[in-house]
GROMACS .gro file of C-alpha atoms in nm:
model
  430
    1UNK     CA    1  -1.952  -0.471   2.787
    2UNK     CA    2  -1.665  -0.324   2.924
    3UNK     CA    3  -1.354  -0.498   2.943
    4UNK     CA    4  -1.324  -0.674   3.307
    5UNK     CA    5  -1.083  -0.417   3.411
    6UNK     CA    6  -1.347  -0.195   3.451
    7UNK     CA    7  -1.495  -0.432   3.686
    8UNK     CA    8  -1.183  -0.487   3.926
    9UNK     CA    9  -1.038  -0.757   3.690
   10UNK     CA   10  -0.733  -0.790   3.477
   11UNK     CA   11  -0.773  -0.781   3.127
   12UNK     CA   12  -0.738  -0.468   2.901
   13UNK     CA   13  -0.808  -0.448   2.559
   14UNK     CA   14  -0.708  -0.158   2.320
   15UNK     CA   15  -0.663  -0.098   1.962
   16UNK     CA   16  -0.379  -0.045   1.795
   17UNK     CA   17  -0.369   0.163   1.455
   18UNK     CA   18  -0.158   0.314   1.228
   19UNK     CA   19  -0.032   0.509   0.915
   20UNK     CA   20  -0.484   0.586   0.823
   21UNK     CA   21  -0.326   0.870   0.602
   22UNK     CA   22  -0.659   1.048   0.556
   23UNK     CA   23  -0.823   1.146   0.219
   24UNK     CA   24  -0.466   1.042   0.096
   25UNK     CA   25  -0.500   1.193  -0.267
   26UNK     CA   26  -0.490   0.930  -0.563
   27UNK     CA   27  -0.302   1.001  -0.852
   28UNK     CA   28  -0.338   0.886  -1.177
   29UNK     CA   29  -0.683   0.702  -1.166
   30UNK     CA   30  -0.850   0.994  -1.343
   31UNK     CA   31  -0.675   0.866  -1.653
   32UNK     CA   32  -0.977   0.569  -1.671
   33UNK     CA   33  -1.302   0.689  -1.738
   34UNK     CA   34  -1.464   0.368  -1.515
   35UNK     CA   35  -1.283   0.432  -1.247
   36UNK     CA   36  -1.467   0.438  -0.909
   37UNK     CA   37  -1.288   0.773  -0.802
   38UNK     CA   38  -1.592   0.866  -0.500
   39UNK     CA   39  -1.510   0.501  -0.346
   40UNK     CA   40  -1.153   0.511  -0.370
   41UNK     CA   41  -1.154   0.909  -0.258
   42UNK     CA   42  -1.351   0.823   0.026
   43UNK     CA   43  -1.236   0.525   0.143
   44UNK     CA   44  -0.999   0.629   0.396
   45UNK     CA   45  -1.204   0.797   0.577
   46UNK     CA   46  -1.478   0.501   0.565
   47UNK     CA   47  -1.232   0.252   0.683
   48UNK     CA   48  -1.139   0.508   0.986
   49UNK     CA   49  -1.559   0.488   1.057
   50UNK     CA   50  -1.543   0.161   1.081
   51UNK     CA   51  -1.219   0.160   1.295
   52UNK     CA   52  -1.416   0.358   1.572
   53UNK     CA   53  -1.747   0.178   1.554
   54UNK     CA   54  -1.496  -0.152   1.608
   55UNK     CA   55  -1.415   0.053   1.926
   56UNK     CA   56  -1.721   0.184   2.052
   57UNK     CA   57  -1.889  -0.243   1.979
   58UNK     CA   58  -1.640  -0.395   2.138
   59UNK     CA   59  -1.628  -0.087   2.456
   60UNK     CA   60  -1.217  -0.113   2.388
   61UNK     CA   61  -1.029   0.052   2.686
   62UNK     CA   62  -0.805   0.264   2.471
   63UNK     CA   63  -0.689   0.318   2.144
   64UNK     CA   64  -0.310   0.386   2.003
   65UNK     CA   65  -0.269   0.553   1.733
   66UNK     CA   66   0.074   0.567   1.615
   67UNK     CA   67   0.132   0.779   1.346
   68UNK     CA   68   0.061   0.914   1.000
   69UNK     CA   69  -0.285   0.973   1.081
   70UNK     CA   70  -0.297   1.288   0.808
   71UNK     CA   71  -0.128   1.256   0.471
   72UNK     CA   72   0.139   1.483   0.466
   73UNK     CA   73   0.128   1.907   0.318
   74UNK     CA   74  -0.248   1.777   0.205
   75UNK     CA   75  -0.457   2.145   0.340
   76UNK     CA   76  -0.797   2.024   0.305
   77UNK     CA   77  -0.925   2.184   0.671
   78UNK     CA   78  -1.207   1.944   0.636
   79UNK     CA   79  -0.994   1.628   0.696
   80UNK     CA   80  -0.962   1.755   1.056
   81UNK     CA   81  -1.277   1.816   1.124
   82UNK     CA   82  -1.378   1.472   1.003
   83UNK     CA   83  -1.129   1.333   1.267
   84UNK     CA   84  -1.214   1.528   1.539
   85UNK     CA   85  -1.572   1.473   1.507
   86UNK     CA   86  -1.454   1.027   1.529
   87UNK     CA   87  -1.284   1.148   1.817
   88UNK     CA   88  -1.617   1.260   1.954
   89UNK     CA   89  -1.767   0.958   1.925
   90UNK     CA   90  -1.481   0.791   2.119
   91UNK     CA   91  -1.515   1.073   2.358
   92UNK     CA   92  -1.887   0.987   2.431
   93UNK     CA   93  -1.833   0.616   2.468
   94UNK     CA   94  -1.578   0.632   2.745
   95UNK     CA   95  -1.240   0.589   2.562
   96UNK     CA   96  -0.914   0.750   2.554
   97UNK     CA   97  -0.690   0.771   2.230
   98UNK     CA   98  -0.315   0.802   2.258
   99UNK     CA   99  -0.211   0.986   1.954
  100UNK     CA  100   0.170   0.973   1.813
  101UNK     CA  101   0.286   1.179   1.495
  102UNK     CA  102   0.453   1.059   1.265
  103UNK     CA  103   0.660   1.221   0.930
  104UNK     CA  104   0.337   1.298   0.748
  105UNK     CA  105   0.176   1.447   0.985
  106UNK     CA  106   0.481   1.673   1.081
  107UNK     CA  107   0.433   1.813   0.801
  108UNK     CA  108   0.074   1.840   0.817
  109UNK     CA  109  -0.112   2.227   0.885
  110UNK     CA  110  -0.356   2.046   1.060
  111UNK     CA  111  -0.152   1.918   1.312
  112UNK     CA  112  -0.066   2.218   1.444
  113UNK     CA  113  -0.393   2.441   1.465
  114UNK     CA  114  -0.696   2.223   1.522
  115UNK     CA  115  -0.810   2.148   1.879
  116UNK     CA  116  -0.884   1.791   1.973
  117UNK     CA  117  -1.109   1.659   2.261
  118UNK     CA  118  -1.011   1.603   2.586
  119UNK     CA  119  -1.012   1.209   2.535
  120UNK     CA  120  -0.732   1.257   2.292
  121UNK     CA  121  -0.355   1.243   2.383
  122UNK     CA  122  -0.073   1.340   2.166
  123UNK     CA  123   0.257   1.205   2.235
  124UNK     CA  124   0.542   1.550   2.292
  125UNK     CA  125   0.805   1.600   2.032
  126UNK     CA  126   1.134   1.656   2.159
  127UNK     CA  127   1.153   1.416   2.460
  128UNK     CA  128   0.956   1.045   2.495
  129UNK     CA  129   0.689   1.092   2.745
  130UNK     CA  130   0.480   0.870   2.919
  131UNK     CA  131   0.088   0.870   2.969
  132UNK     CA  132  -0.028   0.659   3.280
  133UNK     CA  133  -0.348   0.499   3.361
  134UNK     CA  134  -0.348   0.384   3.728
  135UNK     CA  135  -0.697   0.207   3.708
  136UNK     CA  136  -0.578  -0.003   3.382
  137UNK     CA  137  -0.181   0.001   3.590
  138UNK     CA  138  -0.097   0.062   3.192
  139UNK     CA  139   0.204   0.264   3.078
  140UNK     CA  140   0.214   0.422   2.717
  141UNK     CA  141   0.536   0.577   2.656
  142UNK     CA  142   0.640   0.766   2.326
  143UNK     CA  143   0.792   1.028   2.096
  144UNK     CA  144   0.603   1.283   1.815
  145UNK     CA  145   0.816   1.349   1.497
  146UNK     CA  146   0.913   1.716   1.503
  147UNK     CA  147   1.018   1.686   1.179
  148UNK     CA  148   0.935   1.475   0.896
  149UNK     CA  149   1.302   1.346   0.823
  150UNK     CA  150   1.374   1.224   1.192
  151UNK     CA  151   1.647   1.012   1.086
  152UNK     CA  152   1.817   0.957   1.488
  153UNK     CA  153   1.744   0.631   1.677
  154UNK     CA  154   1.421   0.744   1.910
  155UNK     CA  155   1.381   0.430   2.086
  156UNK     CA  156   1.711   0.491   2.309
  157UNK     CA  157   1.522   0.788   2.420
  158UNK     CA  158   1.199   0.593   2.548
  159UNK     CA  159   1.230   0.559   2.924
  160UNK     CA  160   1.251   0.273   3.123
  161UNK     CA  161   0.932   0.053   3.204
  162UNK     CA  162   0.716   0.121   3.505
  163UNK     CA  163   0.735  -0.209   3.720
  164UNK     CA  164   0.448  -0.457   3.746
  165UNK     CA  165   0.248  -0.263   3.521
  166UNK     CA  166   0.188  -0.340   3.162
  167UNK     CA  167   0.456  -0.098   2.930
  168UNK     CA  168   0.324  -0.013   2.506
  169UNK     CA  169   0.609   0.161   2.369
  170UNK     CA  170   0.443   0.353   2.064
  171UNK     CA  171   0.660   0.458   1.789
  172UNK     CA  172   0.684   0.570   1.428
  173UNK     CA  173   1.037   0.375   1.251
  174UNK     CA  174   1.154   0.227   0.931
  175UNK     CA  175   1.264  -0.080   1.183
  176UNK     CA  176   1.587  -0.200   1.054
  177UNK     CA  177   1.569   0.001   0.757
  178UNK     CA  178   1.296  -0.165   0.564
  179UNK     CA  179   1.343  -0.057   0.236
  180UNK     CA  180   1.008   0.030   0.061
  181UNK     CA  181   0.960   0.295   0.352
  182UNK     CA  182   1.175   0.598   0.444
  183UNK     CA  183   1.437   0.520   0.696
  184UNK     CA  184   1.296   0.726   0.948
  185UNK     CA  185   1.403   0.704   1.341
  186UNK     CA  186   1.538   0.355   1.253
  187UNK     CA  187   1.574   0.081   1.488
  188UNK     CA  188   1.606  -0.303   1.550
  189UNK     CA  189   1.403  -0.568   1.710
  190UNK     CA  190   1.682  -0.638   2.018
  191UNK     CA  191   1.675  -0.283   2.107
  192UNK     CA  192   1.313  -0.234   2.103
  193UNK     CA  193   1.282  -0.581   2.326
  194UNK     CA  194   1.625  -0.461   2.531
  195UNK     CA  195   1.386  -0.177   2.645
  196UNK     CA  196   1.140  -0.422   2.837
  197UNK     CA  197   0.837  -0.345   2.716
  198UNK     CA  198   0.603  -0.583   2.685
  199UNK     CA  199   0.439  -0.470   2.394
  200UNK     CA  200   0.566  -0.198   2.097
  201UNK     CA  201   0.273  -0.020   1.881
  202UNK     CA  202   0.463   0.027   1.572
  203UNK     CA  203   0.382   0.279   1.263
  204UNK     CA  204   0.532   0.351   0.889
  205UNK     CA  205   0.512   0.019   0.754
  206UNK     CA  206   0.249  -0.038   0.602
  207UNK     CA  207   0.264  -0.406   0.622
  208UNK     CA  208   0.109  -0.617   0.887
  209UNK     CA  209   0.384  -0.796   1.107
  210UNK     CA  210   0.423  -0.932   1.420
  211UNK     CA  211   0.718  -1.066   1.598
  212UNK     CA  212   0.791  -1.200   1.964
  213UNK     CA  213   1.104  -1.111   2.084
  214UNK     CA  214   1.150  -1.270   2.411
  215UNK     CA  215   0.916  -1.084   2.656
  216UNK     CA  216   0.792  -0.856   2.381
  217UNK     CA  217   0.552  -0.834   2.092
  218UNK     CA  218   0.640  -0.628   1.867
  219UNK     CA  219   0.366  -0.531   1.563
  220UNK     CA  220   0.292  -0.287   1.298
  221UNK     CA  221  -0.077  -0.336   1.215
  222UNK     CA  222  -0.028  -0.216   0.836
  223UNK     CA  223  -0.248   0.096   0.714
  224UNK     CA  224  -0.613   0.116   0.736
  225UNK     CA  225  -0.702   0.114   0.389
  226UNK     CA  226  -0.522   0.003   0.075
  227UNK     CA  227  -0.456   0.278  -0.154
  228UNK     CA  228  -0.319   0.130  -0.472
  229UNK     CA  229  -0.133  -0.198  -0.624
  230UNK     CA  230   0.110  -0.205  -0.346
  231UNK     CA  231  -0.074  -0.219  -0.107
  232UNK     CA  232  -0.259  -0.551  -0.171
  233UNK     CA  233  -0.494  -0.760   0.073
  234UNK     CA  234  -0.690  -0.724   0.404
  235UNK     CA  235  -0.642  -0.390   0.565
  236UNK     CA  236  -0.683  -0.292   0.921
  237UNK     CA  237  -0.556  -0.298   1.265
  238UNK     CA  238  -0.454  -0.486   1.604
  239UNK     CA  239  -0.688  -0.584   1.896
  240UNK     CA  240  -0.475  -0.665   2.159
  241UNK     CA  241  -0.572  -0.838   2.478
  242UNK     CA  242  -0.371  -0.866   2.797
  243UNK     CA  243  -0.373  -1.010   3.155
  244UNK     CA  244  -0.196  -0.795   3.364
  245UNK     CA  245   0.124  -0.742   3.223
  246UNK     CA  246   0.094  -1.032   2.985
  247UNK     CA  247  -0.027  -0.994   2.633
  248UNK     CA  248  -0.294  -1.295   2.556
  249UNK     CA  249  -0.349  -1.217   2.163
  250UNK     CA  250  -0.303  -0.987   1.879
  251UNK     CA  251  -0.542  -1.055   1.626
  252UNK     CA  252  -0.612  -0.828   1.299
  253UNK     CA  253  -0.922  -0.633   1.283
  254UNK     CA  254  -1.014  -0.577   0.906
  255UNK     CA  255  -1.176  -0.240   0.877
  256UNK     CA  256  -1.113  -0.188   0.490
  257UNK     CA  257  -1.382  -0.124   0.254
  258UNK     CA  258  -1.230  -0.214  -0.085
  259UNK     CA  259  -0.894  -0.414  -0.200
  260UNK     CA  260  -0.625  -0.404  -0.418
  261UNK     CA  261  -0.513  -0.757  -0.577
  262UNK     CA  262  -0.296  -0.867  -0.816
  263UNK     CA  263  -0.376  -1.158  -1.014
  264UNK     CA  264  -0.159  -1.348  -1.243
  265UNK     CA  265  -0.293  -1.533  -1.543
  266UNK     CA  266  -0.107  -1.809  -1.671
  267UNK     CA  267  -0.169  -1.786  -2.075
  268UNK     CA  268   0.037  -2.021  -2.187
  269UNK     CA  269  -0.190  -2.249  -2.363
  270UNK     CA  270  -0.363  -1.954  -2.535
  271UNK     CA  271  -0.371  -1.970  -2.878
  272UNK     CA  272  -0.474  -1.633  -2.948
  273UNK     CA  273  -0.624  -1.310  -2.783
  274UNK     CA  274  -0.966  -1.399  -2.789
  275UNK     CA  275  -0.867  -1.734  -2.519
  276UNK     CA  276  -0.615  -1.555  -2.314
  277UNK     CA  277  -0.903  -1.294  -2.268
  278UNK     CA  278  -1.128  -1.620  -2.202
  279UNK     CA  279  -0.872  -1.789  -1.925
  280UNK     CA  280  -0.863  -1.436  -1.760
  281UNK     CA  281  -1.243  -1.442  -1.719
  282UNK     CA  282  -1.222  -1.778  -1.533
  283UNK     CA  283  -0.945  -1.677  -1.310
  284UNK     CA  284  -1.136  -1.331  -1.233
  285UNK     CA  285  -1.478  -1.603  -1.172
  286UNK     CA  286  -1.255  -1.768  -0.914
  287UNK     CA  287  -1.103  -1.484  -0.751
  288UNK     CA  288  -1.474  -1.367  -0.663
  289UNK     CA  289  -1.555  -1.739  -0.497
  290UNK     CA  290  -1.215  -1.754  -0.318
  291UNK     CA  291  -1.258  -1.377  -0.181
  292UNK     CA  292  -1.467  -1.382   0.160
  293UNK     CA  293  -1.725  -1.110   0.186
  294UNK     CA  294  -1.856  -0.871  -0.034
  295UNK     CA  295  -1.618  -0.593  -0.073
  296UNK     CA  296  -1.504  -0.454  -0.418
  297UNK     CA  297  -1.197  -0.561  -0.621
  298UNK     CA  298  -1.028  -0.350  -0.793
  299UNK     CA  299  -0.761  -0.579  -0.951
  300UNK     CA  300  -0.449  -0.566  -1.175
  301UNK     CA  301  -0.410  -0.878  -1.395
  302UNK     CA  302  -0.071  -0.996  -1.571
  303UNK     CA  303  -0.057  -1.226  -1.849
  304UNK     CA  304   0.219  -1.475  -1.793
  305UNK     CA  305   0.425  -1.741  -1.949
  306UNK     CA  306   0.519  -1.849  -2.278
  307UNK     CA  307   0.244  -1.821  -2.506
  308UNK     CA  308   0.148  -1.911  -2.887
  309UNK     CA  309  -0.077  -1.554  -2.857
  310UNK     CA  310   0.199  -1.356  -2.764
  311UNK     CA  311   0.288  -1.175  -3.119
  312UNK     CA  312  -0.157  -1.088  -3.119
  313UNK     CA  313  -0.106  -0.932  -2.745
  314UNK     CA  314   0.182  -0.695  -2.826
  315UNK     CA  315   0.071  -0.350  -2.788
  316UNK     CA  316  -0.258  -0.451  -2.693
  317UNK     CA  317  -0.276  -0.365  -2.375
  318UNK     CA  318  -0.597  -0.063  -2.422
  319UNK     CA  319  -0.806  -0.302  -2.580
  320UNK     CA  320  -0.736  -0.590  -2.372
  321UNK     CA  321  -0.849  -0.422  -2.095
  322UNK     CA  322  -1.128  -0.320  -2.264
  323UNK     CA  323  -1.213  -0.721  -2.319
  324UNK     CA  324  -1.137  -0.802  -1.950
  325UNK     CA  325  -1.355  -0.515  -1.838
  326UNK     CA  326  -1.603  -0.711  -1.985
  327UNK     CA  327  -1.522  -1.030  -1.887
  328UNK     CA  328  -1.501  -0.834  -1.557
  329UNK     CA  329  -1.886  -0.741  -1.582
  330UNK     CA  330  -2.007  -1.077  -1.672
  331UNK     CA  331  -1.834  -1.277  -1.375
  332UNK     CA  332  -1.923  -1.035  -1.074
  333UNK     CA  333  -2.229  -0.763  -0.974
  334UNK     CA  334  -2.046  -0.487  -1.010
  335UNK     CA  335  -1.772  -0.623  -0.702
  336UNK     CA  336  -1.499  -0.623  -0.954
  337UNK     CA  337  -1.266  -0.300  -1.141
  338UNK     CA  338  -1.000  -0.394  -1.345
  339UNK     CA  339  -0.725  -0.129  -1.224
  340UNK     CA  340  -0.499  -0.221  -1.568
  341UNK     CA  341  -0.340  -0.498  -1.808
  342UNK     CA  342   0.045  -0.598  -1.743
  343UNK     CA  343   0.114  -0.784  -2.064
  344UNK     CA  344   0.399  -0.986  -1.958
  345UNK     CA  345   0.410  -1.264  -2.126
  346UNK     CA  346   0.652  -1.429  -2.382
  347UNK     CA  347   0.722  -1.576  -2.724
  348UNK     CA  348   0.653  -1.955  -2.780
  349UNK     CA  349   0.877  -1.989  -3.042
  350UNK     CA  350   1.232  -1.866  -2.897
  351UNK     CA  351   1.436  -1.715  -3.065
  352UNK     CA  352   1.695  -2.023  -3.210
  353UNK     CA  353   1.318  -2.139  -3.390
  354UNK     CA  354   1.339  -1.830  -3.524
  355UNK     CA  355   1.668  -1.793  -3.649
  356UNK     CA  356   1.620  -2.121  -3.842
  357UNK     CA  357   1.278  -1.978  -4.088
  358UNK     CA  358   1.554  -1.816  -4.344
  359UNK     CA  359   1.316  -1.572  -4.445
  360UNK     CA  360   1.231  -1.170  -4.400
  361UNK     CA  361   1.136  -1.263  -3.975
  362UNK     CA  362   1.451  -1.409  -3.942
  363UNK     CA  363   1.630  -1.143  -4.098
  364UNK     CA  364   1.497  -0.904  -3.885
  365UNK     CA  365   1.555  -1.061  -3.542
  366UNK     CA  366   1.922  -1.091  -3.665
  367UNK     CA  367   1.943  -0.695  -3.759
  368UNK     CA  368   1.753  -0.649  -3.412
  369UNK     CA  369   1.979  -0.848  -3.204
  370UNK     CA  370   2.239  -0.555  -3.270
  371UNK     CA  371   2.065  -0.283  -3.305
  372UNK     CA  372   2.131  -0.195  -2.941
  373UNK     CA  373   2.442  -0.161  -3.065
  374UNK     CA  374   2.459   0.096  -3.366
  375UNK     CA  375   2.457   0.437  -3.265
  376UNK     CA  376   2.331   0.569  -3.646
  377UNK     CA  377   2.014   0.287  -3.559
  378UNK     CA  378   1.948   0.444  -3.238
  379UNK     CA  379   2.003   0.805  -3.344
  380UNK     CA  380   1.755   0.753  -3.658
  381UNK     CA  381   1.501   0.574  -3.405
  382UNK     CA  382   1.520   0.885  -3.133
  383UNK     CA  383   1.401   1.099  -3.426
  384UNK     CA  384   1.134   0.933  -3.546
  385UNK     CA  385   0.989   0.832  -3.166
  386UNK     CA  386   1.046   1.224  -3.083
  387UNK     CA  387   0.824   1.359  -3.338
  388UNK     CA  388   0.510   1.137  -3.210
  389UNK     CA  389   0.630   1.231  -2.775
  390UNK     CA  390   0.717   1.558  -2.884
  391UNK     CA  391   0.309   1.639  -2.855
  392UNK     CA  392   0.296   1.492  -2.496
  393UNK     CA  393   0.254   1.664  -2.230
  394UNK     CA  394   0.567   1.731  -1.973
  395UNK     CA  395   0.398   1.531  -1.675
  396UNK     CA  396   0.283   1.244  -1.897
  397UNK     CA  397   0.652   1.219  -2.028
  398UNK     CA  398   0.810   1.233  -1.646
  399UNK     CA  399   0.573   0.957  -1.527
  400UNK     CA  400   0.662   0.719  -1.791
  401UNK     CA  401   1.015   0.609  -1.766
  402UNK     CA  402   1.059   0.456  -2.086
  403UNK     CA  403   0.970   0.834  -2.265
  404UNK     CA  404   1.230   1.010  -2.026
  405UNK     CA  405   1.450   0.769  -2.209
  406UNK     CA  406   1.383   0.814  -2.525
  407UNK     CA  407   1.404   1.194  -2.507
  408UNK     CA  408   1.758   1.124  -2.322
  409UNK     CA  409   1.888   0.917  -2.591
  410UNK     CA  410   1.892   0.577  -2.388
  411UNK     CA  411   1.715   0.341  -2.660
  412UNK     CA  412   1.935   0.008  -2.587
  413UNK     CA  413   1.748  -0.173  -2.322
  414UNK     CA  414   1.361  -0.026  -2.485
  415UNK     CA  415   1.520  -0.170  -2.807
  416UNK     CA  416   1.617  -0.522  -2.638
  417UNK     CA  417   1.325  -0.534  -2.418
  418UNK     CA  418   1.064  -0.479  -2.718
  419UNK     CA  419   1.256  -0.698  -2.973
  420UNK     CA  420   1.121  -1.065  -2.816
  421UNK     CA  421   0.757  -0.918  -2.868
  422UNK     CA  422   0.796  -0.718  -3.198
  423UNK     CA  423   0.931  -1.050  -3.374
  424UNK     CA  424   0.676  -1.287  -3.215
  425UNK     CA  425   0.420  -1.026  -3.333
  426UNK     CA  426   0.524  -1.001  -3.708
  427UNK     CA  427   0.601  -1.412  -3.719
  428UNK     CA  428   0.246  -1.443  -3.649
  429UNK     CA  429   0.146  -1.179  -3.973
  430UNK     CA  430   0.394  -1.311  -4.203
   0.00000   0.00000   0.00000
């Protein structure tokens, strides 16, 4: 059913979407031989299917879009065509999509050159604009990205709100500067809320958040789909219902088909590999029964805390994963990939215990401890490490920041970060 708009009532329901970034290219997942590269490759686009059959069920009476639908200089001509063709189906159910670009897709080829349907409307560059819909007595008012580093304050721009009607300001910003996203056509809360609007369809963050700010709700939905460790949890976007010029609820619409977690294992009272691998099982058991659903996993685990087993899992992190793979495989039906091992654990014994053995260990914790200090040490070390990175190649080397170091010559903080391990690791031989 329609909403009761359409019928000469008040309520209007749209969806509100953001930063889909389709067939955003992975990187570095080709480097595990288990890893489901067709899901993950895919699954932007899937969650975006799933985003318009939400529409097309629930007979929505518009959907915002509001930027970073593309993924940047990525050429692929077939990405469009994929879009358009969701379009379509929106087309043929009845409902309109207001489109706003943001900095990836200013840069995007397909931006400029393909044709969309009719039911689609894309937001100007240059100047805010506003889209009107009499029957709905909405207002959508907003600004393209021209350029991918629009760094000026575009909400000043937006014009003023069209009285007794209900007002979406739509708009691609950094908000306030948050700082794991470009600072692109930042903004604050007041001045989005000093506009009087009553609601603001937010993009680039790719967090869900919602604030009221006196008369306005303000939201970024978050992206569509995760893409990688960051980007952790439910994925999705915003159904937003309204009476009149009132907005009645903003509720999350899930539309992801797979999910990145982080888990943290606790290994403390490990006293060896072979447990630590055993208490990672358990946790990976319960993370299936506390998950809702049935989508996949795909899950980074860290070893924590201060553990009797931490000298066995220096350096172990290949064949750990390895084990937990297993473990993996034996807790779930295939719902669970282990996306890699973060051995961060640390010694039981510190390192006064140490100090106090008078033997060969102690010794060399003592030599260690100023190591970071003696530039013939360091120098001597460099050598050595260079003639097993020498036969890396380039990209490998720029990827991993400790090897940019050691070709650089800036072994103090590898030597004082690996010392704690190295010791607990040869305590445990000796």
């Amino acid at each position: 059913m329609r909403s009761s708009n359409k019928l000469g009532g008040d309520t209007v329901r749209f969806i509100h979407a953001a930063d889909i970034h389709l067939d955003s290219p992975l990187v570095g997942l080709a480097a595990y031989q288990d890893a489901p590269v067709e899901t993950l490759r895919t699954a932007t686009r899937d969650a975006f299917d799933n985003l318009v059959g939400e529409a097309i069920a629930e007979q929505v009476d518009f959907m915002v879009i509001a930027g970073d639908l593309y993924d940047g200089g990525w050429k692929d001509f077939n990405t469009g065509i994929f879009f358009v063709a969701q379009m379509g189906r929106l087309k043929a159910a009845g409902i309109p999509v207001y489109l706003l670009l943001g900095n990836h897709d200013a840069e995007s080829e397909m931006t400029k050159r393909l044709a969309l349907p009719d039911n689609v409307h894309r937001f100007p560059v240059g100047k805010a604009a506003t889209f009107r819909l009499p029957e709905l007595r909405v207002a959508l008012h907003g600004r393209s990205f021209k350029e991918a580093a629009t760094t000026e304050n575009l909400a000043l721009t937006y014009p003023d709100p069209v009285p007794g009607w209900l007002n979406i300001g739509v708009l691609h910003t950094a908000l306030e500067g948050n700082s794991a996203h470009a600072n692109y056509a930042p903004c604050s809360i007041a001045e989005l809320a000093a506009r009087g609007y009553q609601y603001w369809a937010l993009g680039h963050v790719h967090e869900h958040r919602v604030w009221q700010e006196g008369a306005s709700t303000i939201a970024f939905p978050g992206n569509l789909q995760g893409r990688h460790i960051r980007e952790t949890g439910p994925r999705g976007a915003l159904m937003v219902a309204t009476d009149g010029a009132e907005i009645v609820s903003v509720e999350r619409l899930h539309v992801d088909v797979l999910r990145w977690h982080a888990l943290e294992v606790d290994v403390a009272q490990a006293l060896d590999l072979e447990e630590a691998v055993r208490m990672a099982g358990r946790r990976l058991a319960a993370l299936i029964e506390e998950t809702e659903g049935d989508l996949p996993l795909i899950v980074r685990v860290r070893l924590t805390g201060a553990t009797p087993a931490h000298g066995q899992l220096f350096g172990l992190e290949a064949q750990l994963r390895a084990e937990i793979v297993a473990q993996a495989a034996s807790v779930s039906t295939g719902r669970l990939w282990i996306e890699k091992i973060k051995v961060e654990t640390t010694p039981h014994d510190p390192a006064a215990q140490v100090a106090q053995r008078s033997d060969a260990v102690a010794d060399l914790q003592a030599h260690l401890a100023q190591a970071d200090a003696d530039p013939e040490f360091l120098k001597s070390l460099q050598d050595d490490l260079l003639q097993l990175i020498g036969k890396l190649p380039l990209e490998v080397i720029n990827a991993v920041p400790q090897l940019r170091e050691i070709r650089e010559g800036r072994l103090e903080a590898l030597v004082r970060d690996t010392t704690p391990s190295l010791i607990a690791h040869v305590a445990r031989a000796a």
